[in-house]
Amino acid sequence: MDRNTLSSLIWLRMARFVQRSNHLSNEFLEQYGLTAAQFDVLAQIQHNQPITQTELADKLTLTCGGISRMLTRLEKENLIIRKQQWKIKYISLTDKGSTILNEAIPAQVAFQASMFDEVLDEAEKKQLYALVKKLHKASLEKTVSPK
Amino acid sequence: MDRNTLSSLIWLRMARFVQRSNHLSNEFLEQYGLTAAQFDVLAQIQHNQPITQTELADKLTLTCGGISRMLTRLEKENLIIRKQQWKIKYISLTDKGSTILNEAIPAQVAFQASMFDEVLDEAEKKQLYALVKKLHKASLEKTVSPK
DNA sequence: TATTATCATTTTACTAGTCAATTGATAATA
DNA sequence: TATTATCAATTGACTAGTAAAATGATAATA
């Protein structure tokens, strides 16, 4: 009945902050011709290439279907290539993808960090990290119908 | 270059927690035949009905186009009605929508809260609320190219 | 060799959202 | 009265995702 519990208030602010952050990242990454979702996928590929689609889906917590579609778009723009070996497709960046990412990564990491650094001091960030880490871990174990 | 700054770590955990929470809410709300997105829209309508689409978009921080599409789906399922008055459409819940929501709201609020209550104590929740409130407020003022 | 199993990837049909252009209803002006 | 302006709502073309069924490639068994 009472919807204004502390937990509800936290949830609202957190969800809105994440939404707003994503929106700002999308705007920021426009200069590199990337969306935030594409950036995440490409950055993950760069750090793990060559990597299979299933591994990629796992690391990004997306479904295989979602990854498949995303890679089709990225392939169309010549940012990645898929090489089939055995029954598995290995993904890596093209030169174009690599070049763009080398510029985009430090910029985006700095931009993302500024969202926190401009507002919180070191102690607050450590506090916040401890809290969200706890929440995230618990959420991975939580199920809808326990038992 | 160093992607493992504290800020990056916070961002990752927070984004993943929000994603996971949404997934769990979707599973939880299945028993009411609703998705989390639909629940949010319907709950907002219930608390403000009758409300215009523009106001609704504003409260939910969605675009008018997005709201229009969502309401079309909800209307098709007989959960809401749009009544045109002057050049504005006023949205309200149908009896069916109202009945479902009266059950779903307390359950979903409790479920959502459990995500926090099972992990954090009162003091931690107050701390967390203060931090995310700060972050959220700052993000609303932040722009990509300052100046 | 033919059949079955395995498991990565893709596809189908959908929800949910964006931005930008268009439409609809009404008011204000020429 | 005809034209223009205003502004809510819708639509078109897209990205990004899901769950579940289908496909493809290879291995293992009958």
XYZ file of C-alpha atoms (C1' of nucleotides) in Angstrom:
354
model
C 0.000 0.000 0.000
C 2.627 2.485 1.059
C 4.769 2.775 -2.027
C 7.209 5.252 -0.567
C 9.337 2.863 1.379
C 13.024 3.610 1.439
C 13.630 0.628 -0.823
C 11.193 1.928 -3.432
C 12.881 5.297 -3.370
C 16.303 3.731 -3.857
C 15.019 1.622 -6.717
C 13.491 4.587 -8.521
C 16.607 6.730 -8.253
C 18.912 3.911 -9.254
C 16.873 2.809 -12.253
C 16.527 6.409 -13.435
C 20.238 7.078 -12.959
C 21.170 4.026 -15.010
C 18.700 5.060 -17.711
C 20.028 8.625 -17.755
C 23.648 7.413 -17.806
C 22.940 5.224 -20.783
C 21.301 8.103 -22.564
C 24.307 10.344 -21.940
C 26.715 7.610 -23.057
C 24.774 7.213 -26.269
C 25.097 10.928 -26.907
C 28.763 10.913 -25.992
C 29.607 7.969 -28.240
C 27.896 9.545 -31.240
C 31.221 11.191 -32.134
C 32.624 7.686 -32.723
C 29.559 6.495 -34.597
C 28.767 3.996 -31.849
C 25.907 3.321 -29.464
C 26.522 2.377 -25.839
C 25.385 -1.197 -26.520
C 27.745 -1.513 -29.473
C 30.592 -0.054 -27.427
C 30.085 -2.645 -24.695
C 30.158 -5.503 -27.172
C 33.187 -4.186 -29.055
C 35.140 -3.480 -25.857
C 34.455 -6.997 -24.655
C 35.639 -8.422 -27.976
C 38.812 -6.353 -27.896
C 39.739 -7.646 -24.461
C 39.067 -11.287 -25.292
C 39.512 -11.752 -29.009
C 39.157 -14.152 -30.570
C 36.046 -15.083 -28.620
C 33.026 -17.227 -29.413
C 29.505 -15.833 -29.498
C 28.406 -17.940 -26.560
C 31.264 -16.690 -24.399
C 30.453 -13.147 -25.444
C 26.789 -13.575 -24.546
C 27.845 -14.925 -21.184
C 30.217 -12.067 -20.392
C 27.653 -9.440 -21.373
C 24.718 -11.272 -19.774
C 22.762 -11.264 -23.015
C 21.093 -14.162 -24.814
C 22.764 -15.851 -27.775
C 20.029 -14.562 -30.034
C 20.666 -10.997 -28.979
C 24.402 -11.330 -29.580
C 23.796 -12.880 -32.971
C 21.709 -9.900 -34.085
C 24.113 -7.358 -32.656
C 27.082 -8.972 -34.409
C 25.180 -9.004 -37.682
C 24.804 -5.230 -37.377
C 28.461 -4.746 -36.394
C 29.596 -6.979 -39.259
C 27.538 -4.932 -41.712
C 29.455 -1.851 -40.565
C 32.783 -3.653 -40.915
C 33.701 -3.374 -37.268
C 34.079 -7.102 -36.626
C 34.579 -10.380 -38.494
C 33.284 -13.855 -37.744
C 35.535 -16.749 -38.689
C 34.065 -20.220 -38.541
C 36.340 -22.929 -37.187
C 34.880 -26.304 -36.470
C 31.277 -25.605 -35.474
C 32.125 -22.423 -33.601
C 32.429 -18.858 -34.870
C 35.325 -16.822 -33.543
C 34.806 -13.092 -33.408
C 37.489 -10.469 -33.741
C 37.749 -6.781 -34.514
C 38.592 -5.526 -37.987
C 41.265 -2.859 -38.359
C 38.506 -0.305 -38.613
C 36.891 -1.566 -35.429
C 40.226 -1.633 -33.656
C 41.124 1.899 -34.677
C 37.804 3.328 -33.563
C 37.934 1.493 -30.249
C 41.436 2.629 -29.416
C 40.123 6.150 -29.453
C 36.730 5.474 -27.971
C 37.677 3.347 -24.979
C 39.739 5.814 -22.955
C 37.275 8.594 -23.756
C 34.240 6.587 -22.778
C 35.865 5.188 -19.631
C 36.707 8.734 -18.577
C 33.224 9.978 -19.420
C 31.580 7.173 -17.501
C 33.872 7.741 -14.527
C 33.141 11.462 -14.517
C 29.530 10.625 -13.755
C 30.724 9.356 -10.377
C 33.880 11.367 -9.791
C 32.185 14.725 -10.121
C 29.747 13.860 -7.373
C 31.297 11.418 -4.919
C 34.593 11.400 -3.057
C 36.784 8.305 -2.692
C 35.213 7.217 0.581
C 31.709 7.516 -0.809
C 32.653 5.540 -3.902
C 34.067 2.763 -1.746
C 30.878 2.747 0.304
C 28.719 2.668 -2.797
C 30.753 -0.095 -4.373
C 30.402 -2.272 -1.290
C 26.639 -1.750 -1.294
C 25.978 -2.408 -4.990
C 28.302 -5.395 -4.943
C 26.237 -6.905 -2.130
C 22.988 -6.176 -3.955
C 24.233 -7.572 -7.242
C 25.525 -10.782 -5.717
C 22.292 -11.384 -3.835
C 20.229 -10.722 -6.958
C 22.083 -13.474 -8.792
C 21.063 -15.972 -6.142
C 17.511 -14.724 -5.742
C 14.692 -16.539 -7.521
C 11.034 -15.655 -7.875
C 9.506 -18.676 -6.206
C 11.910 -19.855 -3.549
C 11.480 -23.562 -2.762
C 43.585 2.734 -20.286
C 42.991 1.265 -16.853
C 39.410 0.175 -17.066
C 39.238 -1.128 -13.519
C 38.778 2.161 -11.775
C 36.468 2.124 -8.819
C 33.906 4.058 -10.847
C 33.919 1.462 -13.611
C 33.414 -1.272 -11.083
C 30.465 0.550 -9.514
C 28.913 1.142 -12.914
C 29.171 -2.498 -13.917
C 27.625 -3.803 -10.705
C 24.876 -1.238 -10.715
C 23.919 -1.731 -14.347
C 23.904 -5.500 -13.910
C 21.872 -5.289 -10.716
C 19.237 -3.134 -12.416
C 19.148 -5.540 -15.366
C 18.807 -8.550 -13.074
C 16.150 -6.846 -10.965
C 14.109 -6.116 -14.048
C 14.430 -9.694 -15.155
C 13.233 -10.962 -11.785
C 10.335 -8.489 -11.753
C 9.272 -9.690 -15.168
C 9.240 -13.245 -13.893
C 7.409 -12.251 -10.729
C 4.729 -10.272 -12.565
C 3.995 -13.129 -14.940
C 1.388 -14.383 -12.454
C -0.577 -11.184 -13.131
C -0.063 -11.347 -16.876
C 2.030 -8.173 -16.789
C 5.553 -7.152 -17.708
C 7.583 -4.810 -15.495
C 7.261 -2.026 -18.086
C 3.489 -2.445 -18.242
C 3.284 -2.496 -14.460
C 5.127 0.805 -14.209
C 2.816 2.478 -16.711
C -0.351 1.086 -15.132
C 0.732 2.006 -11.596
C 1.464 5.537 -12.723
C -1.963 5.772 -14.362
C -3.694 4.471 -11.255
C -2.078 7.114 -9.086
C -2.853 9.970 -11.441
C -5.885 9.069 -13.481
C -7.189 10.593 -15.555
C -3.842 11.640 -17.006
C -2.725 12.767 -20.460
C -0.178 10.853 -22.481
C 2.298 13.710 -22.373
C 2.139 13.882 -18.577
C 2.543 10.137 -18.405
C 5.586 10.224 -20.676
C 7.062 12.905 -18.466
C 6.501 11.012 -15.202
C 7.987 7.826 -16.625
C 10.800 9.586 -18.498
C 9.800 8.013 -21.798
C 9.132 9.667 -25.144
C 5.584 10.377 -26.309
C 6.037 7.871 -29.100
C 6.993 5.144 -26.687
C 3.980 5.852 -24.478
C 1.694 5.854 -27.476
C 2.846 2.398 -28.509
C 2.684 1.026 -24.967
C -0.858 2.334 -24.470
C -1.925 0.777 -27.756
C -0.813 -2.597 -26.411
C -2.496 -2.025 -23.019
C -5.690 -0.899 -24.732
C -5.703 -4.036 -26.868
C -5.667 -6.068 -23.645
C -8.482 -3.976 -22.163
C -6.428 -2.681 -19.265
C -6.881 1.021 -20.037
C -9.117 3.363 -22.021
C -8.289 6.583 -23.838
C -11.019 9.242 -23.889
C -10.508 12.188 -26.178
C -11.556 15.555 -24.766
C -10.671 18.650 -26.696
C -7.407 17.757 -28.441
C -6.071 15.734 -25.514
C -6.548 12.076 -24.685
C -7.180 11.216 -21.068
C -6.097 7.802 -19.931
C -7.699 5.763 -17.196
C -7.782 2.150 -16.058
C -10.625 -0.155 -17.005
C -12.264 -2.245 -14.289
C -10.132 -5.144 -15.419
C -6.979 -3.056 -15.191
C -7.971 -1.754 -11.798
C -8.701 -5.195 -10.402
C -5.424 -6.635 -11.587
C -3.437 -3.692 -10.250
C -5.019 -3.789 -6.823
C -3.562 -7.235 -6.434
C -0.310 -6.655 -8.251
C 0.821 -3.421 -6.645
C 1.310 -4.530 -3.043
C 2.863 -7.789 -4.204
C 5.287 -6.125 -6.584
C 6.201 -3.376 -4.110
C 6.995 -6.060 -1.541
C 8.951 -8.109 -4.042
C 10.961 -5.126 -5.176
C 11.647 -4.108 -1.589
C 12.787 -7.611 -0.692
C 15.621 -7.184 -3.156
C 17.034 -4.541 -0.810
C 15.661 -5.601 2.563
C 17.138 -9.071 2.429
C 20.622 -7.665 1.947
C 20.908 -4.247 3.565
C 19.992 -2.942 7.017
C 18.255 0.397 7.619
C 21.483 2.343 7.979
C 22.907 0.920 4.773
C 19.731 1.709 2.897
C 19.826 5.312 4.106
C 23.448 5.552 3.012
C 22.663 4.059 -0.380
C 19.670 6.324 -0.902
C 21.748 9.411 -0.187
C 24.371 8.279 -2.692
C 22.063 7.355 -5.567
C 19.999 10.489 -5.029
C 23.148 12.580 -5.442
C 24.166 10.649 -8.545
C 20.735 10.868 -10.104
C 20.389 14.608 -9.506
C 23.814 15.313 -10.963
C 23.093 13.167 -14.007
C 20.039 15.287 -14.798
C 22.196 18.389 -14.930
C 25.089 16.799 -16.776
C 25.391 17.272 -20.523
C 27.773 15.726 -23.017
C 29.432 18.865 -24.311
C 29.496 21.366 -21.483
C 29.670 24.985 -22.734
C 27.081 -46.242 -43.419
C 22.821 -44.411 -41.392
C 20.971 -42.460 -37.269
C 21.033 -39.949 -33.345
C 22.898 -36.646 -30.157
C 25.085 -32.435 -29.030
C 25.554 -27.870 -28.961
C 26.611 -23.132 -31.341
C 24.235 -20.112 -34.051
C 20.311 -18.234 -36.371
C 15.582 -17.184 -37.011
C 10.724 -16.093 -35.774
C 7.631 -13.409 -33.486
C 7.422 -10.545 -30.057
C 8.093 -6.293 -26.315
C 10.063 -1.878 -25.528
C 12.103 1.817 -26.692
C 14.286 5.913 -29.740
C 14.109 10.109 -33.088
C 12.008 12.577 -36.568
C 8.280 13.359 -39.668
C 3.317 13.407 -40.033
C -1.479 13.837 -38.688
C -5.436 15.723 -36.015
C -7.909 19.008 -33.380
C -8.411 23.454 -32.125
C -7.223 28.339 -31.636
C -5.659 32.706 -33.441
C -4.872 35.682 -36.917
C -5.242 37.828 -41.814
C -14.059 32.693 -43.820
C -9.420 30.997 -45.110
C -4.804 30.455 -43.443
C -1.521 29.692 -40.194
C 0.170 28.287 -35.766
C 0.225 25.250 -31.873
C 0.754 21.220 -29.703
C -0.917 16.264 -28.514
C -0.714 11.986 -30.468
C 0.622 8.757 -34.016
C 3.552 6.603 -37.394
C 7.816 5.026 -39.948
C 12.152 3.273 -39.715
C 15.217 1.950 -36.659
C 18.148 -0.334 -32.348
C 18.159 -3.693 -28.738
C 16.557 -7.071 -26.463
C 13.780 -11.727 -25.178
C 12.110 -16.856 -25.406
C 11.579 -20.642 -28.020
C 11.868 -23.163 -32.316
C 14.763 -24.282 -36.264
C 19.234 -24.966 -38.542
C 24.124 -26.377 -39.142
C 28.233 -28.723 -38.177
C 30.296 -32.333 -36.160
C 30.755 -36.415 -33.163
C 29.233 -40.827 -31.443
C 26.684 -44.761 -31.686
C 23.755 -48.641 -33.937
